[in-house]
Amino acid sequence: VSNQANTSIVLRERVLPNGFSLIWMLLIFPTTYLTFLPINVSVGIWLGVFITIAVAVSIWFAGYQIEFDGKTMAVANAEVPISVIGKVEVIPPDKAFEERGIKLSPWAFVRFQATVKTMLKIELIDPQDPTPYWLICSRKAEQFAQAITDAKN
């Protein structure tokens, strides 16, 4: 039982575009339908439905997942143990442009989502790893930072 508690997820987030940006996806169906209207109405309807669903599924799977289980931080396919995590910093939206631009290290691990403005900067203190930090977009950056800080103490 205690083993199971140690591996349970403390915090999880799937980072997807915000709802407003998905509204543009609704234009796929009418565009496809109107394009095929002079050729074949049925083809326009079926392709419109198919392409809209394909884009929605692509957006879902393109979004990455962030997980923290108290011992390990995972973003997409990357994973680090808490023992190599140093300072954790929440980057507010007004500082995010700087962090993604002139302050960004070429060796940093990054995961960005254009519609998510708050970022989490996780310093790595592993001497064997050349990655200085992770810079990831998250709507729950404050919660992740607090959970990591609590787990380290």
mmCIF file of C-alpha atoms in Angstrom:
data_model
loop_
_atom_site.group_PDB
_atom_site.id
_atom_site.type_symbol
_atom_site.label_atom_id
_atom_site.label_comp_id
_atom_site.label_asym_id
_atom_site.label_seq_id
_atom_site.Cartn_x
_atom_site.Cartn_y
_atom_site.Cartn_z
ATOM 1 C CA VAL A 1 0.000 0.000 0.000
ATOM 2 C CA SER A 2 2.780 2.470 0.868
ATOM 3 C CA ASN A 3 4.531 1.600 -2.408
ATOM 4 C CA GLN A 4 1.391 2.477 -4.316
ATOM 5 C CA ALA A 5 1.088 5.817 -2.490
ATOM 6 C CA ASN A 6 4.655 6.727 -3.447
ATOM 7 C CA THR A 7 3.965 6.303 -7.163
ATOM 8 C CA SER A 8 0.601 8.048 -7.288
ATOM 9 C CA ILE A 9 0.406 11.253 -9.271
ATOM 10 C CA VAL A 10 0.358 14.350 -7.075
ATOM 11 C CA LEU A 11 -0.302 16.788 -9.899
ATOM 12 C CA ARG A 12 -1.086 16.377 -13.601
ATOM 13 C CA GLU A 13 -1.875 18.736 -16.460
ATOM 14 C CA ARG A 14 -2.382 18.263 -20.181
ATOM 15 C CA VAL A 15 -1.302 21.497 -21.847
ATOM 16 C CA LEU A 16 -3.615 22.261 -24.762
ATOM 17 C CA PRO A 17 -4.430 25.459 -26.632
ATOM 18 C CA ASN A 18 -7.106 27.591 -24.980
ATOM 19 C CA GLY A 19 -10.718 27.269 -26.077
ATOM 20 C CA PHE A 20 -10.742 30.440 -28.136
ATOM 21 C CA SER A 21 -7.947 29.212 -30.367
ATOM 22 C CA LEU A 22 -9.923 26.030 -31.052
ATOM 23 C CA ILE A 23 -12.866 28.048 -32.416
ATOM 24 C CA TRP A 24 -10.878 28.571 -35.621
ATOM 25 C CA MET A 25 -10.940 24.816 -36.085
ATOM 26 C CA LEU A 26 -14.694 25.081 -36.664
ATOM 27 C CA LEU A 27 -13.983 26.878 -39.935
ATOM 28 C CA ILE A 28 -12.481 23.710 -41.413
ATOM 29 C CA PHE A 29 -15.836 22.077 -42.098
ATOM 30 C CA PRO A 30 -17.487 24.956 -43.973
ATOM 31 C CA THR A 31 -14.288 25.651 -45.904
ATOM 32 C CA THR A 32 -14.018 22.028 -47.023
ATOM 33 C CA TYR A 33 -17.731 21.814 -47.761
ATOM 34 C CA LEU A 34 -17.735 24.990 -49.868
ATOM 35 C CA THR A 35 -14.601 23.874 -51.702
ATOM 36 C CA PHE A 36 -16.190 20.585 -52.763
ATOM 37 C CA LEU A 37 -19.725 21.942 -53.274
ATOM 38 C CA PRO A 38 -19.326 22.403 -57.042
ATOM 39 C CA ILE A 39 -17.821 18.919 -57.362
ATOM 40 C CA ASN A 40 -19.812 16.697 -54.998
ATOM 41 C CA VAL A 41 -21.879 17.672 -51.946
ATOM 42 C CA SER A 42 -21.429 14.279 -50.208
ATOM 43 C CA VAL A 43 -17.665 14.385 -50.595
ATOM 44 C CA GLY A 44 -17.612 17.925 -49.183
ATOM 45 C CA ILE A 45 -19.622 16.892 -46.118
ATOM 46 C CA TRP A 46 -17.645 13.722 -45.407
ATOM 47 C CA LEU A 47 -14.252 15.331 -45.969
ATOM 48 C CA GLY A 48 -15.259 18.324 -43.862
ATOM 49 C CA VAL A 49 -16.231 16.073 -40.959
ATOM 50 C CA PHE A 50 -13.148 13.866 -41.378
ATOM 51 C CA ILE A 51 -10.650 16.717 -41.613
ATOM 52 C CA THR A 52 -12.214 18.568 -38.657
ATOM 53 C CA ILE A 53 -12.011 15.435 -36.492
ATOM 54 C CA ALA A 54 -8.445 14.730 -37.684
ATOM 55 C CA VAL A 55 -7.325 18.243 -36.738
ATOM 56 C CA ALA A 56 -9.009 17.994 -33.313
ATOM 57 C CA VAL A 57 -7.309 14.653 -32.624
ATOM 58 C CA SER A 58 -3.964 16.065 -33.822
ATOM 59 C CA ILE A 59 -4.286 19.041 -31.488
ATOM 60 C CA TRP A 60 -5.099 16.727 -28.566
ATOM 61 C CA PHE A 61 -2.091 14.479 -29.168
ATOM 62 C CA ALA A 62 0.235 17.413 -29.871
ATOM 63 C CA GLY A 63 -0.499 18.758 -26.393
ATOM 64 C CA TYR A 64 1.992 17.551 -23.823
ATOM 65 C CA GLN A 65 1.340 16.236 -20.352
ATOM 66 C CA ILE A 66 3.072 17.383 -17.177
ATOM 67 C CA GLU A 67 3.123 15.012 -14.206
ATOM 68 C CA PHE A 68 4.618 15.207 -10.749
ATOM 69 C CA ASP A 69 4.375 12.239 -8.397
ATOM 70 C CA GLY A 70 6.401 13.519 -5.451
ATOM 71 C CA LYS A 71 9.593 11.793 -6.616
ATOM 72 C CA THR A 72 9.717 12.465 -10.351
ATOM 73 C CA MET A 73 8.839 15.351 -12.642
ATOM 74 C CA ALA A 74 7.795 14.327 -16.147
ATOM 75 C CA VAL A 75 7.050 16.509 -19.162
ATOM 76 C CA ALA A 76 6.047 14.668 -22.328
ATOM 77 C CA ASN A 77 8.663 11.900 -22.642
ATOM 78 C CA ALA A 78 11.311 13.571 -20.464
ATOM 79 C CA GLU A 79 11.619 12.716 -16.807
ATOM 80 C CA VAL A 80 13.872 13.816 -13.928
ATOM 81 C CA PRO A 81 14.026 12.679 -10.314
ATOM 82 C CA ILE A 82 13.433 15.282 -7.638
ATOM 83 C CA SER A 83 17.001 14.792 -6.393
ATOM 84 C CA VAL A 84 18.385 16.698 -9.431
ATOM 85 C CA ILE A 85 15.874 19.537 -9.254
ATOM 86 C CA GLY A 86 17.288 22.779 -7.891
ATOM 87 C CA LYS A 87 15.465 26.082 -7.818
ATOM 88 C CA VAL A 88 11.911 26.201 -9.168
ATOM 89 C CA GLU A 89 10.623 29.519 -10.451
ATOM 90 C CA VAL A 90 7.247 30.617 -11.812
ATOM 91 C CA ILE A 91 7.691 32.960 -14.767
ATOM 92 C CA PRO A 92 4.766 35.417 -15.024
ATOM 93 C CA PRO A 93 3.334 36.275 -18.464
ATOM 94 C CA ASP A 94 5.077 39.665 -18.571
ATOM 95 C CA LYS A 95 8.510 37.987 -18.242
ATOM 96 C CA ALA A 96 7.789 34.960 -20.471
ATOM 97 C CA PHE A 97 8.821 36.668 -23.729
ATOM 98 C CA GLU A 98 12.255 37.437 -22.269
ATOM 99 C CA GLU A 99 12.691 33.880 -20.976
ATOM 100 C CA ARG A 100 11.777 32.404 -24.373
ATOM 101 C CA GLY A 101 14.046 34.874 -26.144
ATOM 102 C CA ILE A 102 17.228 36.549 -24.987
ATOM 103 C CA LYS A 103 17.487 34.664 -21.668
ATOM 104 C CA LEU A 104 16.932 31.197 -23.183
ATOM 105 C CA SER A 105 19.870 28.822 -22.974
ATOM 106 C CA PRO A 106 20.423 26.766 -26.136
ATOM 107 C CA TRP A 107 20.841 23.681 -23.916
ATOM 108 C CA ALA A 108 17.567 24.116 -22.037
ATOM 109 C CA PHE A 109 14.724 21.626 -22.366
ATOM 110 C CA VAL A 110 11.680 23.584 -23.552
ATOM 111 C CA ARG A 111 8.014 22.847 -24.100
ATOM 112 C CA PHE A 112 5.965 25.821 -25.197
ATOM 113 C CA GLN A 113 2.272 26.311 -25.911
ATOM 114 C CA ALA A 114 1.586 29.666 -27.535
ATOM 115 C CA THR A 115 -1.719 30.268 -25.744
ATOM 116 C CA VAL A 116 -0.389 29.431 -22.262
ATOM 117 C CA LYS A 117 1.430 32.473 -20.933
ATOM 118 C CA THR A 118 2.633 31.343 -17.489
ATOM 119 C CA MET A 119 5.842 29.334 -17.419
ATOM 120 C CA LEU A 120 7.720 27.145 -14.998
ATOM 121 C CA LYS A 121 11.520 27.218 -14.888
ATOM 122 C CA ILE A 122 13.043 24.175 -13.201
ATOM 123 C CA GLU A 123 16.777 24.307 -12.568
ATOM 124 C CA LEU A 124 18.635 20.980 -12.903
ATOM 125 C CA ILE A 125 21.666 20.367 -10.696
ATOM 126 C CA ASP A 126 22.857 17.073 -12.192
ATOM 127 C CA PRO A 127 26.584 17.368 -13.025
ATOM 128 C CA GLN A 128 26.220 14.566 -15.609
ATOM 129 C CA ASP A 129 23.470 16.396 -17.513
ATOM 130 C CA PRO A 130 24.336 19.427 -19.682
ATOM 131 C CA THR A 131 20.713 20.650 -19.529
ATOM 132 C CA PRO A 132 20.736 23.705 -17.233
ATOM 133 C CA TYR A 133 16.964 23.918 -16.766
ATOM 134 C CA TRP A 134 13.525 23.027 -18.048
ATOM 135 C CA LEU A 135 11.314 25.848 -19.295
ATOM 136 C CA ILE A 136 7.720 24.755 -19.761
ATOM 137 C CA CYS A 137 4.368 26.456 -20.194
ATOM 138 C CA SER A 138 1.734 25.500 -17.654
ATOM 139 C CA ARG A 139 -1.598 26.833 -16.467
ATOM 140 C CA LYS A 140 -0.814 25.278 -13.065
ATOM 141 C CA ALA A 141 2.730 26.638 -12.721
ATOM 142 C CA GLU A 142 2.157 27.889 -9.153
ATOM 143 C CA GLN A 143 0.769 24.513 -8.067
ATOM 144 C CA PHE A 144 3.656 22.596 -9.654
ATOM 145 C CA ALA A 145 6.217 24.921 -8.060
ATOM 146 C CA GLN A 146 4.586 24.510 -4.642
ATOM 147 C CA ALA A 147 4.331 20.717 -4.994
ATOM 148 C CA ILE A 148 7.996 20.396 -6.020
ATOM 149 C CA THR A 149 9.134 22.716 -3.211
ATOM 150 C CA ASP A 150 7.068 20.788 -0.651
ATOM 151 C CA ALA A 151 8.412 17.446 -1.878
ATOM 152 C CA LYS A 152 12.020 18.650 -1.698
ATOM 153 C CA ASN A 153 11.593 19.772 1.955
#
